[in-house]
Amino acid sequence: MNEPPADQLSRDVLRVLPGIIEILSRSGRREGLLASVVDLILDATGADACFLHRWDPEQRHLRMIAASQPYDELVGRIELAEGEGVAGWVAKHRLPVVITRDKWSDPRYKYIPELGGDRYTSMVSLPVASARGRLMGVLNLHTVDEREFTRDDLEFLTATAALVGAHLETEDLIEATLAKEAELEALVQSTLSAQETERRRVATEIHDGVTQLVVAALYRLRAAQTLVGGDHPAAGELATAVGLLEDAEEESRRAIRRLRPPVLDDLGLAAALRELAQEASEAVDVEVRAPHQLQLADTVELVLYRVAQEALRNVAKHARADRVTISVDVDDDEVHMAVVDDGCGFDVAEAFAVREGASYGMAGMRERVEMVGGAFRVASEPGKGARIDVRIPH
Ligand SMILES: Nc1ncnc2c1ncn2[C@@H]1O[C@H](COP(=O)(O)OP(=O)(O)O)[C@@H](O)[C@H]1O
Ligand SMILES: [Mg+2]
């Protein structure tokens, strides 16, 4: 019999417990974290081998995730089906098992040569559950000498198993959250690229359809102009029609330019913004302040580009401004873009209000920004110009 006196055990437990609590309160699946817990459990109890198995509720089996030396090499390689061996029995019945002697005659015991079962005499196997009572794993403890596990032993082990269970559950939750986040990011990416694809399709359709027809009609009308000559009574009408069709051609080319995704990949955001500024320069003076080398994710660049595009379109269409400034700056945790004009301003609440048949410009900008986790703010008062601020974390 090898059983430390009760006061010795509680002294060991008191010495070791703060370490266990400290380690298990760290989050994340970190190398060696559970191995240290297993060592501390041995330290506190004076047992000789300790194994922690993780329960996989889908596969319904246990997989060893931590072991005291020299079994640490086997981590990840030992698996037990539900009901297999003592640990499998504990997983199935969610009850602790204590075997003091003669485990070979216990029908639940399964000899696993790698785990050196013949070296050990007594054992405890405990279910490891989460705070919500979900089975997270099984904790096994073995001693070389025969040992009656005391109530204090079991109390300590039960408390430790509860801490381990809470830790494993936190690990699961963190992992699930990260997976969700990655999924969401992929969704945003594919939604944005679907929008771009759709824009490109519409641009191609305008180009190959309406634009070609307009160009053909212009060609015919010019031919007709030549045929009838300048003195014919229809000459004035023909000239007007030619003018209208020229406007239509120009208009559809402009629409195509707006729809086509910019060459962000080739030029980068700063250059693409300058190109936008150039296009808008007929209507208003545009100044772009952006560093040449911006290290931003493609989706973020695209969102900023589209917001600047719509903001400039709005300035040209509504603001009667003299000047507009687009500035981009990046710091450690976010990129900030501001579009500021000195035009007539407007009532922001009204611009966002859902109106029948209203344009989607404002809401669309905000939606794109929020899709990538950013914040979109508009500030304006009638007569006082307008300012759009976009902040996107990166
Ligand atoms: N820079 C601006 N200056 C003045 N008014 C603006 C500006 N931007 C937006 N607005 C106002 O907000 C309204 C909503 O804009 P938006 O949603 O883009 O729709 P749309 O441009 O098609 O009218 C505009 O109709 C206009 O009245
Ligand atoms: Mg608009």
Short mmCIF file of C-alpha atoms and ligand atoms in Angstrom, two decimals:
data_model
loop_
_atom_site.label_atom_id
_atom_site.label_comp_id
_atom_site.label_asym_id
_atom_site.label_seq_id
_atom_site.Cartn_x
_atom_site.Cartn_y
_atom_site.Cartn_z
CA MET A 1 0.00 0.00 0.00
CA ASN A 2 1.30 3.37 -0.93
CA GLU A 3 -0.92 6.13 0.26
CA PRO A 4 0.37 9.50 1.38
CA PRO A 5 -1.11 10.65 4.68
CA ALA A 6 -4.07 12.95 4.19
CA ASP A 7 -2.30 16.09 5.37
CA GLN A 8 0.62 15.38 3.04
CA LEU A 9 -1.79 15.05 0.11
CA SER A 10 -3.59 18.28 0.88
CA ARG A 11 -0.27 20.05 1.20
CA ASP A 12 0.77 18.75 -2.24
CA VAL A 13 -2.58 19.69 -3.67
CA LEU A 14 -2.37 23.19 -2.27
CA ARG A 15 1.10 23.56 -3.70
CA VAL A 16 0.10 22.41 -7.16
CA LEU A 17 -3.44 23.70 -7.59
CA PRO A 18 -2.61 27.36 -8.33
CA GLY A 19 -0.39 26.15 -11.18
CA ILE A 20 -3.15 24.00 -12.62
CA ILE A 21 -5.66 26.82 -12.40
CA GLU A 22 -3.25 29.28 -13.96
CA ILE A 23 -2.41 27.01 -16.90
CA LEU A 24 -6.00 26.04 -17.60
CA SER A 25 -7.23 29.59 -17.52
CA ARG A 26 -5.01 30.36 -20.51
CA SER A 27 -6.97 30.00 -23.65
CA GLY A 28 -6.04 28.55 -26.98
CA ARG A 29 -4.76 25.22 -28.11
CA ARG A 30 -1.17 25.72 -27.09
CA GLU A 31 1.56 23.17 -27.38
CA GLY A 32 2.44 21.57 -24.07
CA LEU A 33 -0.31 23.21 -22.05
CA LEU A 34 -2.14 20.02 -21.17
CA ALA A 35 1.13 18.13 -20.77
CA SER A 36 2.02 20.46 -17.91
CA VAL A 37 -1.38 19.87 -16.33
CA VAL A 38 -0.85 16.12 -16.50
CA ASP A 39 2.55 16.54 -14.81
CA LEU A 40 1.06 18.71 -12.08
CA ILE A 41 -1.63 16.12 -11.42
CA LEU A 42 1.07 13.49 -10.91
CA ASP A 43 2.93 15.92 -8.68
CA ALA A 44 -0.13 16.56 -6.52
CA THR A 45 -1.25 12.95 -6.20
CA GLY A 46 2.04 11.07 -6.24
CA ALA A 47 0.62 8.76 -8.93
CA ASP A 48 2.89 7.37 -11.66
CA ALA A 49 1.09 7.82 -14.97
CA CYS A 50 -1.63 10.15 -16.15
CA PHE A 51 -3.52 10.19 -19.46
CA LEU A 52 -6.01 12.65 -20.79
CA HIS A 53 -8.32 11.48 -23.57
CA ARG A 54 -10.48 13.81 -25.62
CA TRP A 55 -14.01 12.75 -26.44
CA ASP A 56 -15.07 13.16 -30.05
CA PRO A 57 -18.88 13.28 -30.03
CA GLU A 58 -19.14 12.78 -33.78
CA GLN A 59 -16.85 9.79 -34.13
CA ARG A 60 -17.87 8.63 -30.66
CA HIS A 61 -14.37 7.75 -29.63
CA LEU A 62 -11.61 8.91 -27.30
CA ARG A 63 -8.25 10.14 -28.53
CA MET A 64 -5.33 10.60 -26.18
CA ILE A 65 -4.35 14.31 -26.13
CA ALA A 66 -1.94 14.41 -23.18
CA ALA A 67 0.17 11.87 -21.32
CA SER A 68 2.87 11.88 -18.69
CA GLN A 69 6.33 10.78 -19.73
CA PRO A 70 7.38 8.45 -21.23
CA TYR A 71 3.99 8.10 -22.94
CA ASP A 72 3.90 11.65 -24.34
CA GLU A 73 5.17 10.26 -27.65
CA LEU A 74 1.87 8.44 -28.04
CA VAL A 75 -0.28 11.57 -27.88
CA GLY A 76 -2.69 11.59 -30.80
CA ARG A 77 -1.99 7.95 -31.59
CA ILE A 78 -4.11 6.13 -29.03
CA GLU A 79 -7.82 5.84 -29.74
CA LEU A 80 -10.53 4.08 -27.80
CA ALA A 81 -14.05 3.48 -29.02
CA GLU A 82 -17.02 4.25 -26.80
CA GLY A 83 -17.17 1.42 -24.27
CA GLU A 84 -13.65 0.20 -25.04
CA GLY A 85 -11.41 -0.23 -22.01
CA VAL A 86 -12.01 1.49 -18.69
CA ALA A 87 -11.78 4.99 -20.23
CA GLY A 88 -14.25 3.96 -22.94
CA TRP A 89 -16.58 2.63 -20.25
CA VAL A 90 -16.32 5.92 -18.34
CA ALA A 91 -17.08 7.86 -21.54
CA LYS A 92 -20.12 5.70 -22.17
CA HIS A 93 -21.52 5.75 -18.62
CA ARG A 94 -20.18 9.15 -17.53
CA LEU A 95 -19.28 7.67 -14.16
CA PRO A 96 -15.90 7.48 -12.43
CA VAL A 97 -14.21 4.13 -11.99
CA VAL A 98 -11.71 3.22 -9.26
CA ILE A 99 -9.86 -0.07 -9.51
CA THR A 100 -7.53 -0.72 -6.61
CA ARG A 101 -6.25 -4.20 -7.46
CA ASP A 102 -6.64 -7.06 -9.86
CA LYS A 103 -7.67 -4.92 -12.81
CA TRP A 104 -6.98 -7.89 -15.11
CA SER A 105 -10.09 -9.60 -13.90
CA ASP A 106 -12.20 -6.44 -14.40
CA PRO A 107 -14.16 -6.97 -17.62
CA ARG A 108 -13.88 -3.21 -18.40
CA TYR A 109 -10.10 -3.29 -18.45
CA LYS A 110 -8.33 -3.48 -21.80
CA TYR A 111 -4.61 -4.08 -22.02
CA ILE A 112 -2.95 -1.59 -24.38
CA PRO A 113 0.70 -2.69 -24.59
CA GLU A 114 1.99 0.78 -25.58
CA LEU A 115 0.58 2.25 -22.37
CA GLY A 116 2.47 -0.27 -20.24
CA GLY A 117 -0.56 -1.46 -18.30
CA ASP A 118 1.46 -4.29 -16.74
CA ARG A 119 3.58 -1.80 -14.80
CA TYR A 120 0.62 -0.33 -12.94
CA THR A 121 -1.60 -1.78 -10.27
CA SER A 122 -4.29 0.69 -9.24
CA MET A 123 -6.17 3.20 -11.35
CA VAL A 124 -8.79 5.93 -11.38
CA SER A 125 -10.71 6.97 -14.47
CA LEU A 126 -12.89 10.08 -14.36
CA PRO A 127 -15.23 11.69 -16.84
CA VAL A 128 -14.14 15.21 -17.84
CA ALA A 129 -17.22 17.35 -18.42
CA SER A 130 -17.80 20.94 -19.47
CA ALA A 131 -19.50 23.44 -17.20
CA ARG A 132 -22.72 22.67 -19.08
CA GLY A 133 -22.32 18.96 -18.41
CA ARG A 134 -21.17 17.98 -21.89
CA LEU A 135 -18.65 15.11 -21.95
CA MET A 136 -15.28 16.52 -23.05
CA GLY A 137 -12.97 13.61 -22.22
CA VAL A 138 -11.67 11.13 -19.71
CA LEU A 139 -8.82 11.51 -17.24
CA ASN A 140 -6.89 8.39 -16.17
CA LEU A 141 -4.46 8.01 -13.32
CA HIS A 142 -2.32 4.93 -12.59
CA THR A 143 -0.04 3.90 -9.74
CA VAL A 144 2.73 1.30 -9.71
CA ASP A 145 2.03 0.33 -6.11
CA GLU A 146 -1.39 -0.66 -4.97
CA ARG A 147 -3.26 2.38 -3.74
CA GLU A 148 -6.61 2.98 -2.13
CA PHE A 149 -7.65 6.29 -3.62
CA THR A 150 -9.02 8.38 -0.78
CA ARG A 151 -11.95 10.74 -0.80
CA ASP A 152 -9.48 13.64 -0.83
CA ASP A 153 -7.76 12.14 -3.87
CA LEU A 154 -11.05 11.83 -5.67
CA GLU A 155 -12.22 15.27 -4.67
CA PHE A 156 -9.02 16.80 -6.00
CA LEU A 157 -9.23 14.81 -9.22
CA THR A 158 -12.89 15.66 -9.73
CA ALA A 159 -12.21 19.36 -9.26
CA THR A 160 -9.24 19.19 -11.63
CA ALA A 161 -11.31 17.30 -14.20
CA ALA A 162 -13.90 20.07 -14.03
CA LEU A 163 -11.21 22.68 -14.71
CA VAL A 164 -9.86 20.64 -17.61
CA GLY A 165 -13.41 20.25 -18.95
CA ALA A 166 -14.02 24.00 -18.86
CA HIS A 167 -10.70 24.58 -20.60
CA LEU A 168 -11.45 22.08 -23.37
CA GLU A 169 -14.85 23.63 -23.91
CA THR A 170 -13.31 27.09 -24.22
CA GLU A 171 -10.90 25.67 -26.79
CA ASP A 172 -13.85 24.31 -28.77
CA LEU A 173 -15.72 27.59 -28.58
CA ILE A 174 -12.71 29.59 -29.73
CA GLU A 175 -12.13 27.22 -32.58
CA ALA A 176 -15.77 27.33 -33.62
CA THR A 177 -15.74 31.13 -33.50
CA LEU A 178 -12.61 31.33 -35.63
CA ALA A 179 -14.09 28.89 -38.13
CA LYS A 180 -17.28 30.99 -38.32
CA GLU A 181 -15.21 34.11 -38.84
CA ALA A 182 -13.27 32.50 -41.68
CA GLU A 183 -16.54 31.33 -43.23
CA LEU A 184 -17.98 34.81 -43.04
CA GLU A 185 -14.88 36.29 -44.59
CA ALA A 186 -15.10 33.82 -47.46
CA LEU A 187 -18.76 34.73 -47.91
CA VAL A 188 -17.98 38.45 -48.05
CA GLN A 189 -15.23 37.75 -50.53
CA SER A 190 -17.47 35.73 -52.80
CA THR A 191 -20.36 38.19 -52.54
CA LEU A 192 -18.09 41.07 -53.47
CA SER A 193 -16.54 39.20 -56.34
CA ALA A 194 -20.00 38.14 -57.53
CA GLN A 195 -20.97 41.82 -57.60
CA GLU A 196 -17.88 42.62 -59.63
CA THR A 197 -18.57 39.79 -62.05
CA GLU A 198 -22.12 41.01 -62.48
CA ARG A 199 -20.91 44.56 -63.14
CA ARG A 200 -18.49 43.29 -65.74
CA ARG A 201 -21.28 41.32 -67.40
CA VAL A 202 -23.54 44.37 -67.55
CA ALA A 203 -20.66 46.48 -68.91
CA THR A 204 -20.01 43.94 -71.65
CA GLU A 205 -23.69 43.80 -72.48
CA ILE A 206 -23.93 47.56 -72.82
CA HIS A 207 -20.81 47.59 -74.90
CA ASP A 208 -21.81 44.81 -77.26
CA GLY A 209 -25.51 45.68 -77.39
CA VAL A 210 -26.68 49.25 -77.03
CA THR A 211 -23.35 50.89 -77.84
CA GLN A 212 -22.93 48.97 -81.08
CA LEU A 213 -26.48 49.84 -82.15
CA VAL A 214 -25.96 53.49 -81.34
CA VAL A 215 -22.72 53.53 -83.31
CA ALA A 216 -24.41 51.82 -86.27
CA ALA A 217 -27.31 54.27 -86.18
CA LEU A 218 -24.87 57.20 -86.05
CA TYR A 219 -23.07 55.83 -89.06
CA ARG A 220 -26.32 55.58 -91.02
CA LEU A 221 -27.48 59.02 -89.99
CA ARG A 222 -24.19 60.58 -91.06
CA ALA A 223 -24.52 58.81 -94.38
CA ALA A 224 -28.05 60.20 -94.69
CA GLN A 225 -26.75 63.69 -93.86
CA THR A 226 -24.30 63.42 -96.74
CA LEU A 227 -27.00 62.17 -99.08
CA VAL A 228 -29.57 64.85 -98.37
CA GLY A 229 -27.09 67.70 -98.08
CA GLY A 230 -27.19 70.70 -95.79
CA ASP A 231 -30.03 72.53 -97.57
CA HIS A 232 -32.64 69.83 -97.27
CA PRO A 233 -35.58 70.62 -94.95
CA ALA A 234 -34.71 67.50 -92.84
CA ALA A 235 -31.09 68.57 -92.33
CA GLY A 236 -31.80 70.29 -88.99
CA GLU A 237 -33.65 67.24 -87.64
CA LEU A 238 -30.83 64.98 -88.81
CA ALA A 239 -28.22 67.12 -87.09
CA THR A 240 -30.20 67.04 -83.83
CA ALA A 241 -30.57 63.26 -84.07
CA VAL A 242 -26.84 62.88 -84.68
CA GLY A 243 -26.13 65.06 -81.64
CA LEU A 244 -28.44 62.99 -79.45
CA LEU A 245 -26.90 59.75 -80.59
CA GLU A 246 -23.42 61.11 -79.94
CA ASP A 247 -24.53 61.96 -76.42
CA ALA A 248 -26.00 58.46 -76.07
CA GLU A 249 -22.73 56.91 -77.20
CA GLU A 250 -20.74 59.02 -74.78
CA GLU A 251 -23.22 58.22 -72.00
CA SER A 252 -22.99 54.48 -72.54
CA ARG A 253 -19.19 54.62 -72.63
CA ARG A 254 -19.28 56.47 -69.34
CA ALA A 255 -21.58 53.84 -67.88
CA ILE A 256 -19.20 51.12 -69.01
CA ARG A 257 -16.26 52.90 -67.41
CA ARG A 258 -18.16 53.15 -64.13
CA LEU A 259 -19.21 49.52 -64.20
CA ARG A 260 -15.88 47.99 -65.11
CA PRO A 261 -13.87 47.07 -62.08
CA PRO A 262 -10.86 49.30 -61.87
CA VAL A 263 -7.44 47.94 -62.51
CA LEU A 264 -6.79 47.94 -58.79
CA ASP A 265 -4.56 44.92 -59.07
CA ASP A 266 -2.31 46.64 -61.58
CA LEU A 267 -2.44 50.22 -60.38
CA GLY A 268 -3.19 49.96 -56.69
CA LEU A 269 -5.80 51.99 -54.81
CA ALA A 270 -4.02 55.35 -54.89
CA ALA A 271 -3.67 55.32 -58.67
CA ALA A 272 -7.18 53.99 -59.16
CA LEU A 273 -8.53 56.84 -57.01
CA ARG A 274 -6.58 59.35 -59.09
CA GLU A 275 -8.16 57.87 -62.20
CA LEU A 276 -11.59 58.41 -60.62
CA ALA A 277 -10.62 61.97 -59.77
CA GLN A 278 -9.60 62.54 -63.36
CA GLU A 279 -12.98 61.33 -64.61
CA ALA A 280 -14.85 63.57 -62.17
CA SER A 281 -12.70 66.60 -62.88
CA GLU A 282 -15.18 67.98 -65.43
CA ALA A 283 -17.65 68.62 -62.64
CA VAL A 284 -15.46 69.45 -59.67
CA ASP A 285 -11.88 69.91 -58.53
CA VAL A 286 -10.74 66.69 -56.91
CA GLU A 287 -7.71 66.30 -54.74
CA VAL A 288 -6.51 62.81 -53.78
CA ARG A 289 -4.25 62.41 -50.77
CA ALA A 290 -3.21 58.79 -50.52
CA PRO A 291 0.13 57.08 -49.93
CA HIS A 292 1.39 55.36 -53.08
CA GLN A 293 2.16 52.10 -51.38
CA LEU A 294 -0.90 50.89 -49.52
CA GLN A 295 -0.76 47.41 -48.11
CA LEU A 296 -4.44 46.56 -48.00
CA ALA A 297 -6.44 43.41 -48.58
CA ASP A 298 -7.99 43.23 -52.07
CA THR A 299 -11.52 43.30 -50.68
CA VAL A 300 -10.76 46.39 -48.61
CA GLU A 301 -9.27 48.20 -51.62
CA LEU A 302 -12.31 47.32 -53.68
CA VAL A 303 -14.72 48.58 -51.01
CA LEU A 304 -12.82 51.87 -50.65
CA TYR A 305 -12.72 52.29 -54.40
CA ARG A 306 -16.44 51.71 -54.82
CA VAL A 307 -17.29 54.09 -51.96
CA ALA A 308 -15.07 56.82 -53.42
CA GLN A 309 -16.68 56.24 -56.81
CA GLU A 310 -20.22 56.62 -55.51
CA ALA A 311 -19.27 59.55 -53.27
CA LEU A 312 -17.73 61.40 -56.22
CA ARG A 313 -20.73 60.60 -58.36
CA ASN A 314 -22.95 62.10 -55.66
CA VAL A 315 -20.82 65.20 -55.40
CA ALA A 316 -20.96 65.68 -59.16
CA LYS A 317 -24.68 65.01 -59.27
CA HIS A 318 -25.98 66.80 -56.21
CA ALA A 319 -23.43 68.92 -54.37
CA ARG A 320 -22.65 71.84 -56.71
CA ALA A 321 -19.28 71.82 -54.98
CA ASP A 322 -16.10 73.61 -56.04
CA ARG A 323 -13.79 71.17 -54.40
CA VAL A 324 -13.68 67.66 -53.05
CA THR A 325 -10.86 65.92 -51.23
CA ILE A 326 -10.36 62.19 -50.93
CA SER A 327 -7.81 61.25 -48.31
CA VAL A 328 -6.66 57.80 -47.29
CA ASP A 329 -4.44 57.05 -44.35
CA VAL A 330 -3.46 53.79 -42.77
CA ASP A 331 -2.32 53.14 -39.24
CA ASP A 332 -1.59 49.98 -37.30
CA ASP A 333 -5.13 48.82 -36.94
CA GLU A 334 -7.31 50.56 -39.48
CA VAL A 335 -7.50 52.31 -42.80
CA HIS A 336 -9.40 55.56 -42.88
CA MET A 337 -10.81 57.21 -45.99
CA ALA A 338 -12.55 60.57 -45.96
CA VAL A 339 -14.38 62.21 -48.85
CA VAL A 340 -15.07 65.86 -48.08
CA ASP A 341 -16.84 68.35 -50.34
CA ASP A 342 -17.75 72.03 -49.96
CA GLY A 343 -21.08 71.80 -51.72
CA CYS A 344 -24.68 72.46 -50.77
CA GLY A 345 -24.90 69.69 -48.18
CA PHE A 346 -28.04 67.71 -47.43
CA ASP A 347 -30.17 66.14 -44.76
CA VAL A 348 -28.42 62.87 -43.95
CA ALA A 349 -31.37 61.15 -42.28
CA GLU A 350 -33.49 61.87 -45.30
CA ALA A 351 -30.85 60.57 -47.71
CA PHE A 352 -30.79 57.24 -45.87
CA ALA A 353 -34.55 57.02 -45.44
CA VAL A 354 -36.10 54.35 -47.59
CA ARG A 355 -37.98 56.09 -50.32
CA GLU A 356 -40.05 54.44 -52.96
CA GLY A 357 -37.91 53.87 -56.04
CA ALA A 358 -35.04 55.73 -54.40
CA SER A 359 -31.46 55.13 -55.36
CA TYR A 360 -29.35 52.78 -53.37
CA GLY A 361 -26.19 54.87 -53.41
CA MET A 362 -25.88 55.78 -49.72
CA ALA A 363 -27.18 52.50 -48.37
CA GLY A 364 -25.01 50.57 -50.82
CA MET A 365 -21.87 52.35 -49.64
CA ARG A 366 -22.70 51.65 -46.04
CA GLU A 367 -23.51 48.01 -46.76
CA ARG A 368 -20.21 47.39 -48.52
CA VAL A 369 -18.23 48.96 -45.71
CA GLU A 370 -20.07 47.05 -43.00
CA MET A 371 -19.63 43.82 -44.91
CA VAL A 372 -15.89 44.00 -44.32
CA GLY A 373 -16.35 44.95 -40.66
CA GLY A 374 -15.91 48.68 -41.15
CA ALA A 375 -17.79 51.77 -40.02
CA PHE A 376 -19.44 54.21 -42.43
CA ARG A 377 -20.35 57.75 -41.32
CA VAL A 378 -21.86 60.64 -43.18
CA ALA A 379 -21.94 64.14 -41.81
CA SER A 380 -23.66 67.01 -43.56
CA GLU A 381 -25.97 69.90 -43.00
CA PRO A 382 -27.75 71.83 -45.72
CA GLY A 383 -25.41 74.56 -46.94
CA LYS A 384 -22.37 73.17 -45.17
CA GLY A 385 -20.88 70.63 -47.53
CA ALA A 386 -20.68 66.91 -46.80
CA ARG A 387 -18.18 64.47 -45.38
CA ILE A 388 -18.02 60.70 -45.61
CA ASP A 389 -15.75 58.76 -43.26
CA VAL A 390 -14.93 55.11 -43.75
CA ARG A 391 -12.91 53.17 -41.20
CA ILE A 392 -12.02 49.56 -41.85
CA PRO A 393 -9.96 47.51 -39.42
CA HIS A 394 -7.14 45.43 -40.87
N1 LIG B 1 -22.21 65.11 -51.50
C1 LIG B 1 -23.52 65.39 -51.50
N2 LIG B 1 -23.96 66.68 -51.53
C2 LIG B 1 -25.26 66.96 -51.52
N3 LIG B 1 -26.22 66.03 -51.48
C3 LIG B 1 -25.88 64.74 -51.46
C4 LIG B 1 -24.51 64.34 -51.46
N4 LIG B 1 -24.47 62.99 -51.40
C5 LIG B 1 -25.74 62.59 -51.36
N5 LIG B 1 -26.60 63.61 -51.40
C6 LIG B 1 -28.06 63.56 -51.27
O1 LIG B 1 -28.41 62.27 -50.79
C7 LIG B 1 -29.35 61.65 -51.64
C8 LIG B 1 -29.13 60.15 -51.67
O2 LIG B 1 -27.97 59.79 -52.36
P1 LIG B 1 -27.90 58.38 -53.07
O3 LIG B 1 -28.39 57.35 -52.10
O4 LIG B 1 -26.53 58.23 -53.61
O5 LIG B 1 -28.96 58.49 -54.22
P2 LIG B 1 -28.88 59.25 -55.62
O6 LIG B 1 -27.47 59.73 -55.80
O7 LIG B 1 -29.25 58.25 -56.65
O8 LIG B 1 -29.88 60.37 -55.52
C9 LIG B 1 -29.14 62.33 -52.96
O9 LIG B 1 -30.31 62.29 -53.74
C10 LIG B 1 -28.78 63.75 -52.57
O10 LIG B 1 -29.92 64.48 -52.28
MG MG B 2 -25.87 58.46 -55.63
#
